């Protein structure tokens, strides 16, 4: 059974213009024992970074409608039953969450689609895969990398450019449209001192692959800030310096 | 000794790394152009060059300084189809590529090669012009970090960098403090008569290959004390300086040529150019090198004579010195020089102590 509850503590975003980001309850809150308020989970720093971007966007323009609209989504029945605890924990931590979507394992994807979610973030790889297969841009939240104040979105460039054969798969369409919105949001800020940084990483191709990815993203309206071409070099030492909040691979989870 | 790269007994990479490596190998193997693929970082001698040392970006830099970042990036994007002109590190990079060619012929399956990476603070949009320029000269630079203003130090470490060249003395200073061999380069007129068969690297001794312990004695107690001290401690090896590990890395590659009977044709040649004199203070230096198991091809003891004319004859692809006085003298006569901001020499100019303004906190 699906249900959506609006968070009355938070001003609702413009449904047409906002970028809807769904994060799973499991990612945001640490389950722990007892009945009290939940502790902070893996996605906490991410939510704070998203909030900072919104704050800065409103500082630039108080009437800004291109904002992140964060929804908290449960993906199994067990979480679904904890609804009041989830809502009170959100309130307790002062999180800028617009809506709570309660669903089960069988229908959480339907919930994502109904709520026009443009990016789905989960600590569970299978959930992300399932959502991606149904055309929702998804990413797995990585527990290991300690994130920064600035929202750092990492794009994996090896998948950015595909041969132009056949129809574009739904997940790739979702990725492209998200990139364009992100690009528009990024343009609200100057090059220095931006609360949002777009990072491109290519893992296996040479410099030309990265160059092509840069130009392709540019043509889709996304101007990348930082670019790293690994050409086969080990990824994890670089990632631990890069500290992205999440990695997008153009709709394909690898 | 030099711990830039993990030793062979270190555990091999995890499955994810192997996957990336295999994918990269497949990518390059499938290219029609026969472009060589970059070596595995843990086995390679990694040289990181900044965009302003690789290319001449003086005019663009001026736009950045006069008109700000946004205008600078817009200018670069507007001109991105125009290749940049070569910079101070360009001949050095070409010479590294030539050594790699020779190594690949002798050891087709080895990963012990030079790995040249572009390490720049530039914004990624400027990167398109940089990539186009690298393409134009067909340089074998496949790896890069364009940090969009953030410090490169973390990435230098992540790549296990053996040598970092930049025009930004702050970045270079920070790298040296983190134990990475680094030097600041300067714009200069390009000498077209550099060797095309031999990579020539020249080093000053004190505070470059060796620590500045003896240099301190010269500066604070004078030359006579220095000579006495060096004679007394002739058999005690000097402590290592910031570029010692780079010399060691070069030596490792040289030995690969010797092993194939190519000593007479070795395409790497190293020089020590020191103000010490052979008769007195020189012995300690040679004994230290021997103690370290390092060879240097030519040791030139100038006994205080100017280094410029000698360097002019050697024509190194790069010359490392810790004292700006010597760097300036070398550059005046056309030598490609790189300043190593390390040790007591930074506090002096032409023998006199520089009054340091109080540092702002």
XYZ file of C-alpha atoms in Angstrom, chain B residues 181-357:
177
model
C 59.897 15.500 -5.211
C 58.820 18.756 -6.778
C 60.212 21.856 -8.442
C 58.975 25.201 -9.759
C 59.548 25.951 -13.431
C 59.711 29.276 -15.223
C 58.895 30.492 -18.689
C 61.929 30.654 -20.889
C 63.177 30.780 -24.421
C 63.296 27.315 -25.874
C 66.652 25.946 -26.873
C 66.175 23.876 -29.996
C 69.513 22.163 -29.671
C 68.622 19.749 -26.904
C 69.605 16.132 -27.395
C 66.993 13.949 -29.058
C 68.705 10.688 -28.189
C 69.323 11.242 -24.506
C 67.183 12.461 -21.616
C 69.558 14.678 -19.648
C 68.730 15.498 -16.048
C 71.053 17.683 -13.991
C 70.938 18.062 -10.230
C 72.530 20.415 -7.757
C 73.864 18.514 -4.752
C 73.177 20.163 -1.417
C 69.503 20.704 -0.581
C 68.440 18.914 -3.776
C 69.880 15.398 -3.786
C 71.218 15.762 -0.293
C 69.789 17.498 2.747
C 70.731 21.074 3.516
C 72.785 20.131 6.565
C 76.073 21.221 5.024
C 74.564 24.237 3.368
C 73.516 25.428 6.814
C 77.151 25.340 7.886
C 78.228 27.406 4.877
C 75.565 30.009 5.456
C 75.948 30.267 9.177
C 79.624 29.570 9.736
C 81.318 30.295 6.453
C 83.269 28.333 3.855
C 86.293 27.424 5.948
C 84.139 25.783 8.588
C 82.286 24.004 5.798
C 85.501 22.510 4.336
C 86.717 21.380 7.732
C 83.361 19.834 8.544
C 83.082 17.966 5.264
C 86.599 16.564 5.601
C 85.933 15.431 9.126
C 82.662 13.750 8.178
C 83.790 12.499 4.787
C 82.728 8.968 5.577
C 79.404 9.829 7.102
C 76.699 9.795 4.418
C 74.679 12.976 4.047
C 70.976 12.780 4.733
C 68.777 12.605 1.670
C 67.272 15.613 -0.051
C 63.900 16.048 -1.814
C 65.072 14.814 -5.230
C 67.082 11.817 -4.151
C 64.184 9.419 -4.780
C 63.710 10.779 -8.268
C 67.370 10.106 -9.059
C 66.848 6.619 -7.700
C 63.843 6.108 -9.989
C 65.928 7.234 -12.975
C 68.673 4.833 -11.932
C 66.208 1.962 -11.845
C 65.278 2.630 -15.474
C 68.913 3.098 -16.483
C 69.738 -0.339 -15.134
C 67.130 -1.843 -17.449
C 69.206 -0.586 -20.368
C 72.439 -1.853 -18.835
C 70.858 -5.273 -18.405
C 70.340 -5.406 -22.165
C 73.876 -4.333 -22.943
C 72.801 -0.802 -23.792
C 75.032 1.042 -21.343
C 76.864 2.903 -24.103
C 73.539 3.879 -25.710
C 71.571 4.489 -22.566
C 69.031 7.222 -23.345
C 69.082 8.561 -19.785
C 72.052 10.549 -18.536
C 72.325 12.161 -15.104
C 74.592 14.978 -13.973
C 75.581 16.353 -10.608
C 76.510 20.045 -10.869
C 77.762 21.225 -7.508
C 79.590 24.211 -6.143
C 81.628 21.839 -3.992
C 85.197 21.221 -5.032
C 86.553 17.803 -5.946
C 89.611 18.131 -3.779
C 87.984 18.870 -0.444
C 84.225 18.635 0.017
C 83.497 16.527 -3.060
C 84.542 13.200 -1.584
C 81.714 13.121 0.897
C 79.170 13.531 -1.879
C 80.546 10.674 -3.951
C 80.763 8.431 -0.922
C 77.172 9.247 0.005
C 75.958 8.302 -3.461
C 77.913 5.085 -3.284
C 76.450 4.375 0.143
C 72.971 4.844 -1.283
C 73.732 2.502 -4.157
C 73.074 5.276 -6.642
C 75.072 6.110 -9.702
C 75.369 9.450 -11.346
C 76.842 9.571 -14.837
C 78.802 12.799 -14.544
C 79.774 14.654 -11.375
C 80.952 18.197 -12.000
C 82.619 20.021 -9.138
C 82.745 23.718 -9.785
C 84.551 24.821 -6.633
C 82.369 27.897 -6.546
C 82.634 28.854 -10.217
C 79.384 29.902 -11.943
C 77.223 26.994 -13.078
C 75.700 28.742 -16.098
C 78.432 28.167 -18.717
C 78.822 24.499 -17.800
C 75.090 23.871 -17.950
C 75.018 25.591 -21.295
C 77.339 22.874 -22.574
C 75.425 20.023 -20.962
C 72.038 21.246 -22.231
C 69.925 19.274 -19.779
C 66.207 18.835 -20.391
C 65.853 19.963 -16.802
C 68.185 21.248 -14.101
C 67.238 21.232 -10.406
C 68.703 23.715 -7.918
C 67.534 24.997 -4.542
C 68.963 28.513 -4.894
C 67.260 31.116 -7.079
C 70.634 32.771 -7.629
C 71.860 29.690 -9.516
C 68.508 29.220 -11.276
C 68.652 32.770 -12.597
C 72.237 32.341 -13.739
C 71.390 29.128 -15.545
C 68.295 30.552 -17.214
C 70.177 33.578 -18.466
C 72.279 31.237 -20.540
C 69.292 29.245 -21.801
C 69.217 26.258 -19.441
C 65.792 24.873 -18.537
C 65.837 25.238 -14.776
C 63.571 24.166 -11.959
C 63.691 25.580 -8.449
C 63.472 23.229 -5.482
C 62.118 25.337 -2.592
C 63.758 23.415 0.205
C 66.169 24.134 3.004
C 68.130 27.036 4.300
C 68.820 28.416 0.823
C 65.283 29.822 0.715
C 66.128 32.309 3.412
C 69.145 33.731 1.597
C 69.741 35.633 -1.617
C 73.275 35.849 -3.012
C 74.685 34.893 0.348
C 72.754 37.439 2.362
C 69.956 36.622 4.777
C 66.624 37.844 3.435
C 64.566 39.820 5.913
C 61.341 37.832 6.144
C 58.190 39.878 6.627
